[in-house]
Structure formats: C-alpha cells, structure tokens
Coordinates of C-alpha atoms and ligand atoms in Angstrom, one line a residue:
M349 CA 12.2 15.1 -18.4
R350 CA 13.9 17.9 -18.9
G351 CA 14.4 18.9 -15.1
M352 CA 16.1 15.8 -14.5
A353 CA 18.2 15.6 -17.7
K354 CA 19.6 18.8 -16.8
Q355 CA 21.4 17.6 -13.2
R356 CA 23.7 15.6 -14.9
S357 CA 25.4 15.9 -18.2
G358 CA 26.9 13.2 -19.8
R359 CA 24.4 10.5 -18.9
G360 CA 20.8 9.7 -18.6
A361 CA 18.8 10.7 -15.8
R362 CA 18.4 7.9 -13.2
L363 CA 15.2 7.7 -10.8
L364 CA 15.1 5.1 -8.0
I365 CA 10.9 4.0 -7.7
L366 CA 10.3 2.2 -4.7
G367 CA 7.6 0.5 -5.3
G368 CA 5.1 -2.2 -4.1
T369 CA 1.8 -0.6 -5.7
A370 CA -0.3 0.0 -9.0
E371 CA 0.8 3.8 -8.8
A372 CA 4.6 2.7 -8.6
V373 CA 3.9 0.0 -11.8
E374 CA 2.1 3.0 -13.4
L375 CA 4.8 5.8 -12.7
A376 CA 7.8 3.6 -14.0
R377 CA 5.7 2.9 -17.3
A378 CA 5.0 6.7 -17.6
C379 CA 8.9 7.3 -17.3
A380 CA 9.5 4.9 -19.7
A381 CA 7.5 6.3 -22.0
R382 CA 10.1 9.0 -22.1
P383 CA 13.5 9.7 -23.4
G384 CA 16.5 10.6 -21.8
I385 CA 15.7 8.7 -18.0
A386 CA 16.4 5.2 -16.7
V387 CA 14.3 3.6 -14.0
I388 CA 15.2 1.7 -11.5
S389 CA 12.3 -0.2 -9.5
S390 CA 12.6 -1.6 -6.4
L391 CA 10.4 -4.4 -4.4
A392 CA 10.2 -5.9 -1.6
G393 CA 9.9 -9.2 -2.6
R394 CA 7.2 -9.8 -0.6
T395 CA 5.2 -10.9 -3.4
R396 CA 5.5 -13.9 -5.0
A397 CA 4.0 -12.6 -8.7
P398 CA 4.1 -9.4 -8.3
G399 CA 3.3 -7.1 -11.7
L400 CA 6.4 -5.9 -13.1
P401 CA 7.4 -2.3 -14.3
P402 CA 9.1 -2.0 -17.4
G403 CA 12.7 -1.1 -16.8
E404 CA 15.4 -2.6 -14.1
V405 CA 13.8 -4.1 -11.3
R406 CA 15.9 -5.2 -7.8
I407 CA 13.7 -7.4 -5.8
G408 CA 14.8 -7.6 -1.7
G409 CA 15.7 -4.9 1.2
F410 CA 18.3 -2.7 1.1
G411 CA 19.9 -3.2 4.7
G412 CA 18.2 -0.3 6.4
A413 CA 18.8 3.6 5.8
G414 CA 22.7 3.5 6.1
G415 CA 22.2 0.4 2.7
L416 CA 19.8 2.7 1.1
A417 CA 21.8 5.2 1.0
R418 CA 24.6 3.2 -0.3
F419 CA 22.5 2.4 -3.0
L420 CA 21.9 5.7 -4.3
I421 CA 25.4 7.2 -4.6
A422 CA 26.6 3.3 -6.0
R423 CA 23.8 3.4 -8.8
G424 CA 24.5 7.5 -9.3
I425 CA 20.8 8.1 -8.4
D426 CA 18.9 11.6 -9.2
R427 CA 15.9 11.1 -8.0
V428 CA 13.9 9.3 -5.2
I429 CA 9.9 8.4 -5.8
D430 CA 8.8 6.5 -2.6
A431 CA 5.7 5.1 -4.3
T432 CA 5.5 2.5 -1.7
H433 CA 1.8 1.3 0.2
P434 CA 0.4 4.1 2.4
F435 CA 0.9 1.7 5.5
A436 CA 4.9 0.9 4.8
A437 CA 6.1 2.9 7.3
R438 CA 9.7 2.0 7.8
I439 CA 10.6 1.8 4.0
G440 CA 9.3 5.7 4.0
A441 CA 11.1 6.6 7.4
H442 CA 14.5 4.3 5.7
A443 CA 13.9 6.8 2.3
E444 CA 14.1 10.1 3.8
Q445 CA 17.0 9.7 5.9
A446 CA 18.8 7.7 3.3
C447 CA 18.2 10.9 0.7
R448 CA 19.3 13.3 3.1
E449 CA 22.3 11.7 3.6
A450 CA 23.1 11.3 0.2
A451 CA 21.8 14.4 -1.2
V452 CA 19.3 13.4 -3.5
P453 CA 16.1 14.7 -3.8
R454 CA 13.0 12.8 -2.7
L455 CA 9.3 12.6 -3.1
R456 CA 6.3 10.3 -1.7
L457 CA 3.7 8.9 -3.6
L458 CA 0.7 8.9 -1.9
R459 CA -2.8 7.4 -3.4
P460 CA -5.3 9.8 -1.7
P461 CA -7.3 8.1 1.5
W462 CA -10.7 7.2 0.8
T463 CA -13.5 9.4 1.4
R464 CA -16.7 8.6 4.1
E465 CA -20.2 8.9 2.2
S466 CA -23.6 8.6 3.5
G467 CA -24.4 5.6 4.8
D468 CA -20.8 4.3 5.5
R469 CA -20.7 2.8 9.4
W470 CA -17.1 3.4 9.6
I471 CA -14.9 2.7 13.3
E472 CA -11.8 4.8 12.9
V473 CA -9.2 3.0 14.7
A474 CA -5.7 4.0 15.4
D475 CA -3.9 0.8 14.7
L476 CA -4.5 -2.7 14.4
A477 CA -4.5 -3.4 18.2
E478 CA -7.5 -1.4 18.4
A479 CA -8.7 -2.9 15.6
A480 CA -8.8 -6.1 17.2
R481 CA -9.8 -4.4 21.1
R482 CA -13.2 -3.1 19.2
L483 CA -14.1 -6.0 17.0
P484 CA -15.8 -8.1 19.5
K485 CA -18.6 -5.6 20.6
L486 CA -19.2 -4.9 16.3
G487 CA -20.0 -8.4 15.2
R488 CA -19.1 -12.5 15.2
R489 CA -18.4 -12.9 11.5
T490 CA -15.9 -10.9 10.3
F491 CA -13.8 -10.1 6.8
L492 CA -10.2 -9.5 7.6
T493 CA -8.8 -8.0 4.7
V494 CA -5.4 -6.5 6.5
G495 CA -2.7 -8.1 4.1
H496 CA -0.5 -11.4 5.1
Q497 CA 1.4 -10.0 7.4
D498 CA -0.7 -8.3 10.3
L499 CA -2.9 -11.1 10.8
G500 CA -1.2 -11.5 14.5
A501 CA -3.3 -8.9 15.8
F502 CA -6.3 -11.1 15.6
A503 CA -5.0 -13.9 17.3
G504 CA -6.7 -15.1 20.2
L505 CA -10.0 -13.2 19.3
D506 CA -13.2 -15.7 19.6
L507 CA -14.7 -14.9 16.8
W508 CA -14.8 -16.2 13.2
F509 CA -12.5 -14.6 10.4
L510 CA -13.0 -14.8 6.7
V511 CA -9.4 -13.7 5.6
R512 CA -8.7 -12.3 2.0
T513 CA -4.9 -12.2 0.6
I514 CA -2.6 -12.0 -2.0
E515 CA -0.2 -14.2 -0.6
P516 CA -1.1 -17.5 1.2
P517 CA -0.1 -16.3 4.9
G518 CA 0.5 -20.3 5.6
V519 CA -0.7 -21.5 8.7
L520 CA -3.6 -19.0 10.2
P521 CA -2.7 -17.0 13.4
L522 CA -6.7 -17.3 14.4
R523 CA -9.3 -19.8 16.5
D524 CA -11.5 -20.0 13.5
A525 CA -10.8 -18.4 10.0
E526 CA -11.2 -19.5 6.0
W527 CA -8.2 -18.0 4.1
L528 CA -9.5 -16.8 0.5
A529 CA -6.9 -15.9 -2.0
G530 CA -7.8 -12.7 -3.8
R531 CA -6.1 -9.8 -5.5
G532 CA -8.1 -6.7 -6.9
P533 CA -9.5 -5.4 -8.9
F534 CA -12.5 -6.3 -7.3
T535 CA -16.3 -6.1 -8.4
V536 CA -19.1 -4.5 -6.2
E537 CA -21.2 -7.5 -7.5
D538 CA -18.6 -10.0 -6.3
E539 CA -18.0 -8.0 -3.1
L540 CA -21.7 -8.5 -2.1
R541 CA -22.3 -12.1 -3.5
L542 CA -18.9 -12.8 -1.0
L543 CA -20.1 -11.2 2.3
R544 CA -24.2 -12.6 1.9
A545 CA -22.5 -15.8 0.8
H546 CA -20.1 -16.2 4.9
A547 CA -22.9 -13.8 6.5
I548 CA -20.4 -11.3 7.4
D549 CA -21.5 -8.8 9.8
V550 CA -17.9 -6.6 9.6
L551 CA -15.7 -5.3 8.0
V552 CA -11.9 -5.2 8.7
T553 CA -9.4 -2.9 6.1
K554 CA -6.8 -0.5 6.6
A555 CA -7.3 3.2 4.8
S556 CA -5.4 2.0 1.9
G557 CA -7.1 3.9 -0.7
G558 CA -6.9 3.2 -4.2
S559 CA -10.0 1.8 -6.7
A560 CA -9.0 -1.8 -7.0
T561 CA -10.1 -2.5 -2.9
Y562 CA -12.9 -0.4 -2.8
A563 CA -15.3 -2.5 -3.9
K564 CA -15.9 -4.3 -0.3
L565 CA -16.8 -0.9 1.2
A566 CA -19.5 0.1 -1.4
A567 CA -20.9 -3.4 -0.7
A568 CA -20.9 -3.0 3.1
R569 CA -22.6 0.6 2.5
Q570 CA -25.3 -1.1 0.9
L571 CA -25.6 -4.2 3.2
G572 CA -25.3 -1.6 6.3
L573 CA -22.4 -3.3 7.7
P574 CA -20.0 -1.4 9.9
V575 CA -16.4 -1.7 9.1
V576 CA -13.4 -1.0 11.5
M577 CA -10.9 1.6 9.5
V578 CA -7.4 1.4 10.2
R579 CA -6.3 4.8 10.0
R580 CA -2.8 5.7 8.0
P581 CA 0.8 6.3 9.8
P582 CA 2.0 9.7 9.5
P583 CA 3.9 10.4 6.0
P584 CA 7.4 10.7 6.1
S585 CA 8.4 14.6 5.7
G586 CA 9.2 16.2 2.7
P587 CA 6.7 16.9 -0.4
V588 CA 4.1 14.5 -1.3
A589 CA 2.3 13.8 -4.8
H590 CA -0.8 12.5 -5.1
S591 CA -1.4 11.3 -8.2
V592 CA 1.1 9.8 -11.2
E593 CA 0.5 13.3 -12.9
A594 CA 1.8 14.6 -9.5
A595 CA 4.9 12.9 -10.0
L596 CA 5.6 13.1 -13.4
A597 CA 5.2 17.2 -13.2
W598 CA 7.6 16.9 -10.0
L599 CA 10.1 15.4 -12.1
E600 CA 9.9 18.0 -14.7
R601 CA 10.9 20.5 -12.2
P602 CA 15.1 21.3 -11.4
A603 CA 15.9 20.1 -8.0
Ligands
NAP228 P1 7.8 -1.6 5.9 O1 7.5 -2.3 7.1 O2 7.7 -0.3 5.2 O3 9.6 -2.2 4.9 C1 10.2 -3.1 5.5 C2 11.3 -3.6 5.1 O4 11.4 -4.5 3.7 C3 12.3 -2.1 4.7 O5 12.9 -1.4 6.1 C4 12.9 -2.4 3.3 O6 14.2 -3.4 4.4 C5 12.1 -3.6 2.6 N1 11.3 -2.8 1.8 C6 9.7 -2.6 1.8 N2 10.2 -1.9 0.7 C7 10.6 -1.6 -0.2 C8 11.2 -1.8 -1.5 N3 9.9 -1.2 -2.2 N4 12.3 -2.4 -2.1 C9 13.2 -3.0 -1.4 N5 12.9 -3.0 0.3 C10 12.0 -2.5 0.9 O7 6.9 -2.6 4.3 P2 6.2 -3.5 4.7 O8 4.9 -2.7 4.7 O9 6.4 -5.0 4.9 O10 5.7 -3.6 2.8 C11 6.9 -4.6 2.0 C12 6.3 -3.7 0.5 O11 5.1 -4.2 0.3 C13 6.0 -2.3 0.3 O12 7.2 -2.3 -1.3 C14 4.8 -2.2 0.2 O13 5.0 -0.9 -0.9 C15 4.6 -3.0 -0.7 N6 3.1 -3.5 0.2 C16 2.8 -3.0 1.6 C17 1.4 -3.2 2.1 C18 1.1 -2.9 3.9 O14 0.0 -3.4 4.2 N7 2.0 -2.8 4.1 C19 0.4 -3.1 1.4 C20 0.5 -3.5 -0.2 C21 1.8 -3.7 -0.9 P3 15.3 -2.9 4.4 O15 15.9 -2.3 5.5 O16 16.7 -4.3 4.4 O17 15.9 -2.1 3.5

C-alpha cells in the first residue's frame, strides 16, 4: 500500500469502502492483510445479517452527498472505493459528488456483467417497468429475482410469481405469488430442481453479474426458458476496476 501510505505522513492511510457486495468484503479482507492501511467499510443496512468484513464497519446512510463529503473530511479519508452493487445508482452518484467536493480520489469497483452464451434466450430490457410490460407475452409462471426492494414494478400483473430474496419482502405487492428465502451461491442442480418443481416458464433478473447467482441462467439455458434481463444503470464517471486485484493495484498507485 505504498501509494496510499505516501499520501499523508505521520499516520496510516485511510480507505473507505462503500460495500454491500461480496467484492467489498473480499477487498476489505485483502486490505486487512496489508500493513499501513486502515479500512472503514460502509453498509446501507438493508440486510439484517450481512456478511461482515474485517476492520471498522459503519452501517446506515450518510444523509446524501453532503453528508458523505462531511464524513470523508471528518474521518480523514484518503481514498474511496465504491464497491456497491451494479444497480446501486444513488450511492454511486453521491460518492462521485462527495469525493469531488472533498478532493478524495475514488474508484468504482464493478463486477463484470454476465455474457450471453449459445442457447441463452435473454430479452434485454432498459428497466423494471419494461420487464413488467414484456412479461405477459413471455410466460405465466415467473421466477422473479430482482431483490426485495423492486417487486412493486410487477404489481397488477395477472401472472404467478416465485419470488426469491435474501430479506423477507413483507406483504408481497403481487396478486399471486410465493416467497422463497435464498442467499447465493446457488448450484445449477438446485436451480434446475426449483424451476422444474414450480413449472417456471420465464425468469426475470437484473444484469448483476457475479458467480453467486449465475446458476439460474445456466439452468434456464438447459431448459430453454426465456430470461428477462434488466440492463445496468450507467456507472458514475471516473476510473473503474473490474476485479479486487485491479482495485488493489489502484491503491498502490500514487494519487
Ligand atoms: P442506492 O439506491 O444506490 O442508495 C440509496 C441510499 O442508501 C443512498 O442514498 C445512501 O443513503 C444509502 N446507501 C447505499 N449504499 C450505502 C452504503 N454502502 N453505505 C452507506 N449508505 C448507503 O442503493 P440500493 O440499491 O438501495 O442498495 C443499498 C445497498 O444494498 C448498497 O450498499 C448495495 O451495494 C446493496 N445491494 C443492492 C442491490 C440492488 O439490486 N440495488 C443488490 C445487492 C446489494 P444516504 O443518501 O443517506 O447516504
């Protein structure tokens, strides 16, 4: 961590990781193993039992971009790595603005998207609203894996849904649905069993990427099922790393 350590002499370097993903935990672990760097990991607090990284962890919003900028200055943060989920667009925009205001270098750590393979029947859509509009023409029994915060887009549809989320969604905003708790990684065998047991004929997912939830796509390919794939929002401006290794290399570089 020579790049960071050089920035402010007299004390260790301070990195803020905006987390809520497996990559953020992996990055915090890798940093913990290196001398001369103190990591603060930040979580939004959406998950009741999140996988906690080593080092200091703070939980809850900052109160917008201004609050985040004040936090960066008050805690003497040298660098920020935004390792939030590819669909967490608001915190990304806040981080961009806050780091500009506080003159703190920032990197977006963004896992690569999934790539289409032969046999995949993906229907790419711009957003959840378009996914809901296209769905009735694609199937009657939907496997819906868009997270517990985004189910409302499918309210009012006269279809049956199998909803899988990490957190209980409370009262489902859907006419006819069953909820299943689930946290990856999932296996293709289990996903095949699930799709067959519920006679699923279409899937809906965000283009999240990552290996933990890829098995449903391999299972859909094997069964020849269509997958409605919600495209990612555009990333904030500035440097992007697609792996924890690349993020560590960015930390080594002088700001
Ligand atoms: P979002 O829409 O981008 O952010 C909404 C607000 O939540 C932000 O304005 C911020 O509040 C707070 N926030 C978000 N991430 C934070 C973090 N790491 N630390 C402190 N505050 C945070 O985010 P979201 O889509 O609701 O996602 C929330 C969290 O869940 C993220 O950390 C993300 O990595 C994780 N996650 C999201 C998804 C998804 O599909 N969206 C999936 C898996 C995990 P203030 O404005 O008050 O600072």
